[in-house]
PDB file of C-alpha atoms in Angstrom:
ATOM      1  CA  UNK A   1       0.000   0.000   0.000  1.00 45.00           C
ATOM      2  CA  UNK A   2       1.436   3.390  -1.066  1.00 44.00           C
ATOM      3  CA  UNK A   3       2.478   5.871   2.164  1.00 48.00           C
ATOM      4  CA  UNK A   4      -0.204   8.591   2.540  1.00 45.00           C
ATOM      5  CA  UNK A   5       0.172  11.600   1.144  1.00 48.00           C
ATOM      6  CA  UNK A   6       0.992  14.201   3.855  1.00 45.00           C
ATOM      7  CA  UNK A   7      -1.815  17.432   3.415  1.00 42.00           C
ATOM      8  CA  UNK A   8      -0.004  20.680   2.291  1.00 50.00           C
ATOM      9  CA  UNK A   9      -0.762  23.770   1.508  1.00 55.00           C
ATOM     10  CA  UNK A  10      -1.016  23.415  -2.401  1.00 61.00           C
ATOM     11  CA  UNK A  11      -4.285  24.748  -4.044  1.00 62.00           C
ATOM     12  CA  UNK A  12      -6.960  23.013  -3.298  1.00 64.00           C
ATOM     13  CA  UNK A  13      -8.803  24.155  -7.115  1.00 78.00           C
ATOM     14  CA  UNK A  14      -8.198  21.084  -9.051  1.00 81.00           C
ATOM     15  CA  UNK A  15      -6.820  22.954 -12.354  1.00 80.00           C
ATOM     16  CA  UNK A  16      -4.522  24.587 -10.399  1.00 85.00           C
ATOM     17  CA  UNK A  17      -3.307  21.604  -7.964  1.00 88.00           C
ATOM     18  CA  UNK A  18      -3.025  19.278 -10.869  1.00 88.00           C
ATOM     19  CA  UNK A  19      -0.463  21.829 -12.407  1.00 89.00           C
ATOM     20  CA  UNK A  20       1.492  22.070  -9.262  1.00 92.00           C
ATOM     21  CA  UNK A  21       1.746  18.677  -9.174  1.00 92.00           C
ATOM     22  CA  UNK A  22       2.920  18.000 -12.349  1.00 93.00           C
ATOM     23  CA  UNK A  23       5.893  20.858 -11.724  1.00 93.00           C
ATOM     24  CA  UNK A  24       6.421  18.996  -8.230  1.00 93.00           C
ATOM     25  CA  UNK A  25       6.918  15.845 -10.236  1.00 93.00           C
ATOM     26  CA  UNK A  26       9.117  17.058 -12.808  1.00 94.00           C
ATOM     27  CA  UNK A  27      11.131  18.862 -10.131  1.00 93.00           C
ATOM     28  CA  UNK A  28      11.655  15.718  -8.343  1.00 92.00           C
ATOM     29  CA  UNK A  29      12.850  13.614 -10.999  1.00 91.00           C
ATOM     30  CA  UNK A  30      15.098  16.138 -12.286  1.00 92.00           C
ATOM     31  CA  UNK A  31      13.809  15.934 -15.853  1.00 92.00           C
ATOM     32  CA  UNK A  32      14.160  19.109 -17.992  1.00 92.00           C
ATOM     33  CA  UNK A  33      10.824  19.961 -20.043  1.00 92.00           C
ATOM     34  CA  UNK A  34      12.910  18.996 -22.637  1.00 90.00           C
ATOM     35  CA  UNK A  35      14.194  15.625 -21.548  1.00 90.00           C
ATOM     36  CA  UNK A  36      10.376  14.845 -20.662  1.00 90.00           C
ATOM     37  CA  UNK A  37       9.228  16.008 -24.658  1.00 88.00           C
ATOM     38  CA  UNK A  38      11.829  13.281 -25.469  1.00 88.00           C
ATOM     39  CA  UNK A  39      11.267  10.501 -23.068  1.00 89.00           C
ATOM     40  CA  UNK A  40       7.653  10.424 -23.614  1.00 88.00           C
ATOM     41  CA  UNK A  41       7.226  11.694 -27.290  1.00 84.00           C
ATOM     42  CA  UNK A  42       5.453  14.761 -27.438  1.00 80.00           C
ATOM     43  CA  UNK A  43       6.596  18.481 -28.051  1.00 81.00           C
ATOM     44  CA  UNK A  44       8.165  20.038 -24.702  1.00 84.00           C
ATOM     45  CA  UNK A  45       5.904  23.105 -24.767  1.00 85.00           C
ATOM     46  CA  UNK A  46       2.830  20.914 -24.215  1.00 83.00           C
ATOM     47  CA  UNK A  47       3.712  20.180 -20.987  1.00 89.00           C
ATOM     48  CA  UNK A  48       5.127  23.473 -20.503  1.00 89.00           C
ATOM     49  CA  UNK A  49       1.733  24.532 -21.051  1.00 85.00           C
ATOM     50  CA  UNK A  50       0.204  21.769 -18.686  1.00 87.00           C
ATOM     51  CA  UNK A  51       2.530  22.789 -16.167  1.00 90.00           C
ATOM     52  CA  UNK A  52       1.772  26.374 -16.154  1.00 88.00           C
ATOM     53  CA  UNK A  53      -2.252  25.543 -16.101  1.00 82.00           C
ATOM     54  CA  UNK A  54      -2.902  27.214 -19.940  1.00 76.00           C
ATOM     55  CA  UNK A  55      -4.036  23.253 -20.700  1.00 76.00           C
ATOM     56  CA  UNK A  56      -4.353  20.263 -18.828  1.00 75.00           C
ATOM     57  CA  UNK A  57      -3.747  17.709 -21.676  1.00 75.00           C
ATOM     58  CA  UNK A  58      -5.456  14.197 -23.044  1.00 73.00           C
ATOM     59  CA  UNK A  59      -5.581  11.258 -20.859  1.00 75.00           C
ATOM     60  CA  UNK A  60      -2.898   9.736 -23.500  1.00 77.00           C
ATOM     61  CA  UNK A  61      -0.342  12.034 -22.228  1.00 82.00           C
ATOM     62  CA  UNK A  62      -1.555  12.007 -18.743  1.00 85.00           C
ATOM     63  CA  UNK A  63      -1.071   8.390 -18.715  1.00 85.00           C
ATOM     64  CA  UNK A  64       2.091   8.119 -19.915  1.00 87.00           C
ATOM     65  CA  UNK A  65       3.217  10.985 -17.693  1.00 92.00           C
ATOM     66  CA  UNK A  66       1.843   8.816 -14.350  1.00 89.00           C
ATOM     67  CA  UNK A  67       3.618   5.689 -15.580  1.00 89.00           C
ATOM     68  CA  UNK A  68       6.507   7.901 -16.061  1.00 91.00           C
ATOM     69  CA  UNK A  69       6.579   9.005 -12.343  1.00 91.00           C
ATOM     70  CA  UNK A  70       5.134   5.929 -11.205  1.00 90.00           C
ATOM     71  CA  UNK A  71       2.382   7.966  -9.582  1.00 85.00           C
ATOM     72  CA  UNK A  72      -0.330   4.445  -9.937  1.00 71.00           C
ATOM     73  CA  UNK A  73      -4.019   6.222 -10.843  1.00 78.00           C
ATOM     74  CA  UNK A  74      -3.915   9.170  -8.594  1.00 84.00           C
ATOM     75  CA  UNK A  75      -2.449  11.418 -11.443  1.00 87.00           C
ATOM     76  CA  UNK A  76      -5.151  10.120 -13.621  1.00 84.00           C
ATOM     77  CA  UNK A  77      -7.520  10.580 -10.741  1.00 84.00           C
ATOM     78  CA  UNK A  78      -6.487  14.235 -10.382  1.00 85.00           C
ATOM     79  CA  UNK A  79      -6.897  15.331 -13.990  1.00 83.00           C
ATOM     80  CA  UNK A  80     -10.284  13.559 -14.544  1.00 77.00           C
ATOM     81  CA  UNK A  81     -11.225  16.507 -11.170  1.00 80.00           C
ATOM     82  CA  UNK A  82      -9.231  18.968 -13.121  1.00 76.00           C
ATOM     83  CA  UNK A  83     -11.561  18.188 -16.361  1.00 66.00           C
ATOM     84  CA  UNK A  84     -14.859  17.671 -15.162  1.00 59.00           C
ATOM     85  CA  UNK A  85     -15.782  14.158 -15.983  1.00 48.00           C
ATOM     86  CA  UNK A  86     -14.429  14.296 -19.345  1.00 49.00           C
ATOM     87  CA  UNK A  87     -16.840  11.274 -20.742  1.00 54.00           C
ATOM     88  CA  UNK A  88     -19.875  13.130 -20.040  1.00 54.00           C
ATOM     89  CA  UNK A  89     -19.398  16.164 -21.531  1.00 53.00           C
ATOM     90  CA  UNK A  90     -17.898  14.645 -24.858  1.00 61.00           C
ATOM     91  CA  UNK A  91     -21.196  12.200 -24.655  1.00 67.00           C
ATOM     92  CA  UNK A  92     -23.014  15.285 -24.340  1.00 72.00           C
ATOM     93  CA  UNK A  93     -21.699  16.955 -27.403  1.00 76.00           C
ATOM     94  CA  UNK A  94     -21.774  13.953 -29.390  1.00 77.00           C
ATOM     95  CA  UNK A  95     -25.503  13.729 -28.218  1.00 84.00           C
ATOM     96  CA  UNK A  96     -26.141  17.227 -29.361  1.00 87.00           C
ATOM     97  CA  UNK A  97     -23.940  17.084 -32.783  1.00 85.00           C
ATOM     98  CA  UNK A  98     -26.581  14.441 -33.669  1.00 86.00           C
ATOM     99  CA  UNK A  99     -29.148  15.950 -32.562  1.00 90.00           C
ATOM    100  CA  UNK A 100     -28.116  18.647 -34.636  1.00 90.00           C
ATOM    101  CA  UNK A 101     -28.794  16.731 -37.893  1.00 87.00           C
ATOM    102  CA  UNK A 102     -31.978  16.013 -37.266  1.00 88.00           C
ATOM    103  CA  UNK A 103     -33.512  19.671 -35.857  1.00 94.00           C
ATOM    104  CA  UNK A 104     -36.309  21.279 -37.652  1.00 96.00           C
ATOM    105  CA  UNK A 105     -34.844  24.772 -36.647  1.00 97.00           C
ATOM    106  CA  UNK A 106     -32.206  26.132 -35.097  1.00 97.00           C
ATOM    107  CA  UNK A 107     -31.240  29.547 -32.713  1.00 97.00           C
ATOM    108  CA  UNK A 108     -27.444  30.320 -31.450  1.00 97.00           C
ATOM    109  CA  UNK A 109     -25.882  32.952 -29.316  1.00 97.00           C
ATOM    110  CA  UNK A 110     -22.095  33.256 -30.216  1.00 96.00           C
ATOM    111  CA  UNK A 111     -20.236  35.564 -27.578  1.00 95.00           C
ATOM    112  CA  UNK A 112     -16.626  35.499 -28.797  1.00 93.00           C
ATOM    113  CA  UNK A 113     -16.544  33.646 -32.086  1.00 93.00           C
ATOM    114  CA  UNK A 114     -18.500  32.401 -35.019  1.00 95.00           C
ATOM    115  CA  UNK A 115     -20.507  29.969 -34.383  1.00 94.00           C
ATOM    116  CA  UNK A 116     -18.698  26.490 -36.165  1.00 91.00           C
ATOM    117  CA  UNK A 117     -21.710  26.156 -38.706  1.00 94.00           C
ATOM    118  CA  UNK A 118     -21.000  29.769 -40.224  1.00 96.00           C
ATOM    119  CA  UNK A 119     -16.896  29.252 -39.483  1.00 95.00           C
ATOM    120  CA  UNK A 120     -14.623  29.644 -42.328  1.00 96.00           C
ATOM    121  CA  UNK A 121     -11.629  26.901 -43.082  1.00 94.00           C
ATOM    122  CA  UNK A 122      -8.981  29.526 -42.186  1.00 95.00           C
ATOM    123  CA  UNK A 123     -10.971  31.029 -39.168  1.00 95.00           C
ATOM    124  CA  UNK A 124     -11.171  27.246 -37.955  1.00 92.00           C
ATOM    125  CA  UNK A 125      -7.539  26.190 -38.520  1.00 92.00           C
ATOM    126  CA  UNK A 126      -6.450  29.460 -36.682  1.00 92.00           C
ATOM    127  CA  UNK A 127      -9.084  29.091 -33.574  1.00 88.00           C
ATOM    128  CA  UNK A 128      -8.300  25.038 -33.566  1.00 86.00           C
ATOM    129  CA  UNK A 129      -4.533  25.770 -33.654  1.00 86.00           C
ATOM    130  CA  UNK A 130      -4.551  27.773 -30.657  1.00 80.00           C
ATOM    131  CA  UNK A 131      -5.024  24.466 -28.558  1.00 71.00           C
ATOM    132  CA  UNK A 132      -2.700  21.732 -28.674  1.00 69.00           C
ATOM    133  CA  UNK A 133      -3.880  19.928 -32.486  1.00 67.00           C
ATOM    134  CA  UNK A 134      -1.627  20.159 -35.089  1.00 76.00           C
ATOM    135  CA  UNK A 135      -0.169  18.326 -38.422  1.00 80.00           C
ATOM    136  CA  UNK A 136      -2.750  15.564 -39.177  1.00 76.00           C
ATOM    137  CA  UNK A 137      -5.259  15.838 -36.484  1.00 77.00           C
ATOM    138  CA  UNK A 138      -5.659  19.293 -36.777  1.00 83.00           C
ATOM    139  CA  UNK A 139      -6.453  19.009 -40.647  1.00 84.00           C
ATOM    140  CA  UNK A 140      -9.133  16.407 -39.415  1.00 80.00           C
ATOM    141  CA  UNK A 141     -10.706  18.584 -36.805  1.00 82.00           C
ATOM    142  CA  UNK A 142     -10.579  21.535 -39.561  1.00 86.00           C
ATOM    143  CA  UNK A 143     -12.691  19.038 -42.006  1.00 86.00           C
ATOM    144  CA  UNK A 144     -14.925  18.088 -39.495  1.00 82.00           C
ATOM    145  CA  UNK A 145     -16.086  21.649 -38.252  1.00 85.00           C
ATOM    146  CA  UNK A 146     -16.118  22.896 -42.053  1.00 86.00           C
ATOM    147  CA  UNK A 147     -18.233  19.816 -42.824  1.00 86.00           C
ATOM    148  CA  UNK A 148     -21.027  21.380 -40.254  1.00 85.00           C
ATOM    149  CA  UNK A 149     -21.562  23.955 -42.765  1.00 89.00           C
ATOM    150  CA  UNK A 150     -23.488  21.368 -44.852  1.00 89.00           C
ATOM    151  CA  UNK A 151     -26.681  21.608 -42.727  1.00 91.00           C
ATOM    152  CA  UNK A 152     -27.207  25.047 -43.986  1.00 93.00           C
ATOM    153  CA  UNK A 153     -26.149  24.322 -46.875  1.00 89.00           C
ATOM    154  CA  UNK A 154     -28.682  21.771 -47.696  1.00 88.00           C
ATOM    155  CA  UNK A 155     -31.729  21.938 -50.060  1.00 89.00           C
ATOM    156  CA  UNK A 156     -34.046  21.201 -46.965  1.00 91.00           C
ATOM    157  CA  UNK A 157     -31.906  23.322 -44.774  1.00 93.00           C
ATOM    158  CA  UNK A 158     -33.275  24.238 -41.254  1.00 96.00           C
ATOM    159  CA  UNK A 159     -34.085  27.910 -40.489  1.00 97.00           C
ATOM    160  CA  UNK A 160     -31.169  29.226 -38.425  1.00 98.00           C
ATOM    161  CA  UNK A 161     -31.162  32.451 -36.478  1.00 98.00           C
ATOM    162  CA  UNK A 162     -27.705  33.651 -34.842  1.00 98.00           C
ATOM    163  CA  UNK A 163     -26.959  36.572 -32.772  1.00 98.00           C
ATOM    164  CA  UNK A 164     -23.297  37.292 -32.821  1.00 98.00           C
ATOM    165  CA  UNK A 165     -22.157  39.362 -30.266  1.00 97.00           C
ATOM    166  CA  UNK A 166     -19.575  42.724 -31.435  1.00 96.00           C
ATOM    167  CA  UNK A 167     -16.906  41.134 -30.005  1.00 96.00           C
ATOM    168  CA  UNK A 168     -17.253  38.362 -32.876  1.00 96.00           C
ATOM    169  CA  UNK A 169     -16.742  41.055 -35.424  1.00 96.00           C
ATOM    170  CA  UNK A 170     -13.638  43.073 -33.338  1.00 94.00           C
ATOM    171  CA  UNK A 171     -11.792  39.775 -32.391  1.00 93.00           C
ATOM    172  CA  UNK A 172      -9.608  39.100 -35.533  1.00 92.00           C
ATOM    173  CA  UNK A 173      -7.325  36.969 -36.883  1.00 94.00           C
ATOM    174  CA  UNK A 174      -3.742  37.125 -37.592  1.00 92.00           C
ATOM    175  CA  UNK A 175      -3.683  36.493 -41.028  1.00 93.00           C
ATOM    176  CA  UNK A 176      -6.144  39.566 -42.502  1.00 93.00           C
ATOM    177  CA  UNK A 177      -6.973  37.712 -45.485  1.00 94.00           C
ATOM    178  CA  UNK A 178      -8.191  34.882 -43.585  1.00 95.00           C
ATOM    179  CA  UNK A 179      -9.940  37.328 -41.473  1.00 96.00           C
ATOM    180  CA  UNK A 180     -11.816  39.238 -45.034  1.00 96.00           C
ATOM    181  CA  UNK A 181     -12.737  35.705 -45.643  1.00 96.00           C
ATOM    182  CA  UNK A 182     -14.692  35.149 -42.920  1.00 97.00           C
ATOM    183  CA  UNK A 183     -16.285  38.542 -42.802  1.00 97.00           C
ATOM    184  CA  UNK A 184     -17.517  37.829 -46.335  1.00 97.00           C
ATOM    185  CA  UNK A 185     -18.742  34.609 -45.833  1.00 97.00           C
ATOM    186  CA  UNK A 186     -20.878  36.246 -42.546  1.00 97.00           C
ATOM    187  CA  UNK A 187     -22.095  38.922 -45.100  1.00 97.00           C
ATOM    188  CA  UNK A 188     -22.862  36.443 -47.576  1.00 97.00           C
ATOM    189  CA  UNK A 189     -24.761  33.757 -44.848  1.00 96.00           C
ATOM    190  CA  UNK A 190     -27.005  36.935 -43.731  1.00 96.00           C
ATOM    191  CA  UNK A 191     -28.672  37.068 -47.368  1.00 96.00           C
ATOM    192  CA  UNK A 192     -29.788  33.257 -47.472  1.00 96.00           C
ATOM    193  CA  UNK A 193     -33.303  33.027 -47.397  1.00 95.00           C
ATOM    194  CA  UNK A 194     -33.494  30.428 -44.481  1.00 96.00           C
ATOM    195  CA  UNK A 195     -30.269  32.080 -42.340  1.00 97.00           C
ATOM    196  CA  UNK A 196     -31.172  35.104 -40.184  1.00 98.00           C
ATOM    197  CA  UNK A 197     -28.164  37.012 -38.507  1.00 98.00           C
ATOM    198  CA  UNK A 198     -28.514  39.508 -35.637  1.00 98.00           C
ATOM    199  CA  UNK A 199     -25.528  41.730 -34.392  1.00 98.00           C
ATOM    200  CA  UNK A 200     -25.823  42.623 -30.765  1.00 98.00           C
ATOM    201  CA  UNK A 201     -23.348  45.733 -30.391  1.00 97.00           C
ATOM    202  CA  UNK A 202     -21.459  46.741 -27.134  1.00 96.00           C
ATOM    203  CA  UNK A 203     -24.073  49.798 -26.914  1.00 96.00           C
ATOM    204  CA  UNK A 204     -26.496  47.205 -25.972  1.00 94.00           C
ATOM    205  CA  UNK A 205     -25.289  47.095 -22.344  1.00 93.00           C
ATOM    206  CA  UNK A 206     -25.172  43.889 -20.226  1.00 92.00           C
ATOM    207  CA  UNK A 207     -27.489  40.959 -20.996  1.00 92.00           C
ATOM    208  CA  UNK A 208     -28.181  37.722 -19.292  1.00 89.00           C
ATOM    209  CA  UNK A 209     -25.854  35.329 -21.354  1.00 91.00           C
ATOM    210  CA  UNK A 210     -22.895  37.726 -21.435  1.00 87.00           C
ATOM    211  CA  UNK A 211     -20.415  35.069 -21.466  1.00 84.00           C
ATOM    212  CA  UNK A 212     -22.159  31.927 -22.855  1.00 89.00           C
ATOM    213  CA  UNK A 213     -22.522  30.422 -26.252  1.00 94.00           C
ATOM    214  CA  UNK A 214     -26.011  28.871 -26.446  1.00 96.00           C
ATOM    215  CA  UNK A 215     -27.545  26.818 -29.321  1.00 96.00           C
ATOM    216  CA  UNK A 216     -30.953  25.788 -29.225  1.00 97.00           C
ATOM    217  CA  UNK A 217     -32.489  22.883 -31.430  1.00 97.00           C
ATOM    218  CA  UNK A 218     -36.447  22.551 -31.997  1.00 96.00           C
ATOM    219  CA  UNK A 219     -36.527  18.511 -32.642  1.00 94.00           C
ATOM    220  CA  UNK A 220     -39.218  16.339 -34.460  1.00 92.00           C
ATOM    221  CA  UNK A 221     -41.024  15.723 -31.605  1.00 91.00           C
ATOM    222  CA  UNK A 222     -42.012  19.523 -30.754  1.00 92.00           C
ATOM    223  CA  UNK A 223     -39.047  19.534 -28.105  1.00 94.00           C
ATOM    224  CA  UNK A 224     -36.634  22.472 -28.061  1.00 96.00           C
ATOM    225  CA  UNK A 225     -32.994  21.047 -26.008  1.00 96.00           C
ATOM    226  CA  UNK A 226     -30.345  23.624 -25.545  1.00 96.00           C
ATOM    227  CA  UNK A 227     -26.438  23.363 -25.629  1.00 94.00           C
ATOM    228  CA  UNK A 228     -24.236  25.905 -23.333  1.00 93.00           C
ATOM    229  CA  UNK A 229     -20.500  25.895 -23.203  1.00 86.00           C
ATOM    230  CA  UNK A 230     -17.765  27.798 -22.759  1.00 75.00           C
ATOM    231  CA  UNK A 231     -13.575  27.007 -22.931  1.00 68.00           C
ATOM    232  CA  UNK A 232     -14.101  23.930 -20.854  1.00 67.00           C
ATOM    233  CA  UNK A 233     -16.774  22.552 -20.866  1.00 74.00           C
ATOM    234  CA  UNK A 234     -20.631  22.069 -22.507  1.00 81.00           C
ATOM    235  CA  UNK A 235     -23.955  20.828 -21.216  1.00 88.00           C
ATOM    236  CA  UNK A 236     -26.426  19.712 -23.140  1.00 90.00           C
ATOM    237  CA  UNK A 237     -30.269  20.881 -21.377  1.00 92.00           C
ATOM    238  CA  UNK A 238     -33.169  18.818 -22.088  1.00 91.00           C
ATOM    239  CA  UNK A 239     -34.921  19.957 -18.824  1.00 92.00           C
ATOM    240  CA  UNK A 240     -37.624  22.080 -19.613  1.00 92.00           C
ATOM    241  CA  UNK A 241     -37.447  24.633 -17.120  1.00 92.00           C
ATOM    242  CA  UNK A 242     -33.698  25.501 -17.825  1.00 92.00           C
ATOM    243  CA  UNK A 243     -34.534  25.636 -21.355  1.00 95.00           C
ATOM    244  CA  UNK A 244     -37.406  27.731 -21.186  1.00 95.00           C
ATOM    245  CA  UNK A 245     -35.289  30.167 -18.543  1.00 94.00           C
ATOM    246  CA  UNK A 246     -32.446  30.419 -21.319  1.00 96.00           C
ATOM    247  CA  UNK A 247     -35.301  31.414 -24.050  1.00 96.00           C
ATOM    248  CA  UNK A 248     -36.567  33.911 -22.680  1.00 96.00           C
ATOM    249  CA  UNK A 249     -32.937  35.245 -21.721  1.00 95.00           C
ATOM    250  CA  UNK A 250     -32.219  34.627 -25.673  1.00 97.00           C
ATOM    251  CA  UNK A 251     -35.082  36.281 -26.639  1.00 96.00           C
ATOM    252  CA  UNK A 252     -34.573  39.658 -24.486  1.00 96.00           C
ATOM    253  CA  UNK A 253     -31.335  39.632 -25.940  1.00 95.00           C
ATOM    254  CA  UNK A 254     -32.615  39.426 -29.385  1.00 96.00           C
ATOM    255  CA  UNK A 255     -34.642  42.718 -28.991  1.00 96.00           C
ATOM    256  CA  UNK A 256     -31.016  44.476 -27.801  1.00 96.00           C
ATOM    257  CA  UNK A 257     -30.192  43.394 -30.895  1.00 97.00           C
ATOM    258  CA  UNK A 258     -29.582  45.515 -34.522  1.00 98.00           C
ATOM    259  CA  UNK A 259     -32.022  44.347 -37.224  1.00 98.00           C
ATOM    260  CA  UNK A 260     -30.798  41.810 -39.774  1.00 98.00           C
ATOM    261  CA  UNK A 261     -30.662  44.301 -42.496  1.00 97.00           C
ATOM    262  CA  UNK A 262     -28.646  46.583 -40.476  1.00 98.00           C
ATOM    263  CA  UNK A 263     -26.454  43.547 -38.893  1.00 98.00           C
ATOM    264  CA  UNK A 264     -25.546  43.136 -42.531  1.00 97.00           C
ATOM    265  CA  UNK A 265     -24.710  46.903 -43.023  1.00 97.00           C
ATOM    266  CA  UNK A 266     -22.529  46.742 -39.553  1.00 97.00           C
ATOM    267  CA  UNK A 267     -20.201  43.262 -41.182  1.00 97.00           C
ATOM    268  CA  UNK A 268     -20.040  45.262 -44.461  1.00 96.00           C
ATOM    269  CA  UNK A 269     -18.779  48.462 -42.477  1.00 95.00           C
ATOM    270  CA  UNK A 270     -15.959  46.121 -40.522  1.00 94.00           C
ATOM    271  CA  UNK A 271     -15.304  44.691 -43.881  1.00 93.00           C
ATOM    272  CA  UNK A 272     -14.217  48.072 -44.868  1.00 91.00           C
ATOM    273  CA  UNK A 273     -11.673  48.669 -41.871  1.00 87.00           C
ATOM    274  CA  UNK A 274      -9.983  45.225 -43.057  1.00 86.00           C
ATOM    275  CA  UNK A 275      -6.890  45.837 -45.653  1.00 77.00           C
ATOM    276  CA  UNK A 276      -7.081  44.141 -48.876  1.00 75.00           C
ATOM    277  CA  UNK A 277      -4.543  41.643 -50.339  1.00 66.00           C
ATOM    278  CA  UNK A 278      -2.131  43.661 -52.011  1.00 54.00           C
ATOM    279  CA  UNK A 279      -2.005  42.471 -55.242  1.00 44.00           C
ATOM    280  CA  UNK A 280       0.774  41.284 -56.895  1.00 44.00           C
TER     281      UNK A 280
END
């Protein structure tokens, strides 16, 4: 039986103990960052960044850093606090995603970024590429989210109403091409018949979903589920009375709102601040 760990006075937030832990670890060993990237096959600065709390990893590399330190499960045990119960929330979204497919209309809230269904393949590379996905699996995830885009897409496409909050439209990208792209393909989404886009500018004040992305699907069976998340974590709402509390939050929101022919005229106007490729 292992010895007891003796209490200290590390945080007691699981993000932030699981971090320390890992930098105890490391420090007790003697490995280098760099040693570690070698020893156990993946790029230094990801455990740099799990070290420092920007990212807490995969299980895959949390595994291989337990058996590394001989830690047994409580390493493992740690991170799955540290995440949230990982297999529920990607159940969840895989519950929803499907869901998706199958909704007879559809109502989103973006706070920070465009929603994945009106994302652009060099707004998702850059936003996906921020994490820790890159070479091969990040060209998957890229084809995955720009896939999404076929829903709307579709002859029989669902009606979709968005409200994208200003900071969608003020939050670029690095590359300003990439960036034009995207505000094009916003301006261009707002004229389809079945797509109706909202701006919600700063002037509008606070509002009761300031800082979460909400999706709502009307299903077959007359049932409208909801989907919040934010930069951890998502919950798929089935409940009535939280879904009905959201609505009406959504739709108070939507009044703030600019209409959708002047949400067009508001991308067009940000289009205009955006330099053109210079041409060659």
């Amino acid at each position: 039986m292992p010895p007891r760990r003796v209490v200290t006075g590390r945080s007691k937030e699981p993000r932030k103990r699981f971090a320390e832990e890992l930098r105890l670890l490391r420090a007790q060993k003697g490995d280098s960052l760099r040693k570690l990237g070698e020893v156990l096959g993946w790029d230094a600065s990801l455990f740099g960044k799990m070290e420092s709390g920007k990212t807490i990893g995969s299980p895959e590399v949390v595994e291989a850093l337990a058996q590394h330190y001989g830690t047994e499960e409580w390493l493992l045990t740690l991170w799955e606090l540290a995440v949230g119960d990982p297999t529920q929330f990607l159940e969840q979204h895989r519950r929803y995603m499907a869901l998706e497919q199958e909704a007879m209309s559809l109502w989103h809230y973006a706070p920070s970024a465009p929603p994945g269904l009106l994302q652009t393949a060099g707004y998702a590379r850059e936003a996906l590429a921020t994490g820790d996905l890159q070479g091969r699996e990040l060209d998957q995830q890229v084809e995955a989210r720009i896939g999404r885009r076929k829903l709307l897409e579709r002859d029989d496409a669902p009606p979709f109403r968005v409200i994208l909050s200003e900071a969608v439209l003020r939050t670029r990208l690095r590359d300003p091409q990439k960036w034009r792209e995207q505000l094009e393909y916003l301006a261009e989404a707002a004229e389809r018949p079945k797509i109706t886009l909202h701006v919600l500018p700063f002037s509008a004040g606070p509002h009761g979903l300031m800082n979460t992305a909400v999706k709502f699907l009307r299903l077959l069976d007359g049932r409208t589920v909801a989907y919040t998340e934010n930069d951890d974590r998502g919950e798929l709402i089935e409940e009535n009375g939280r879904v009905e509390g959201l609505q009406r939050r959504y739709d108070a929101m939507r009044d703030l709102a600019l209409s959708p022919a002047e949400s067009r005229k508001f991308i067009v106007r940000m289009l205009e601040e955006v330099p053109c490729e210079p041409s060659t």
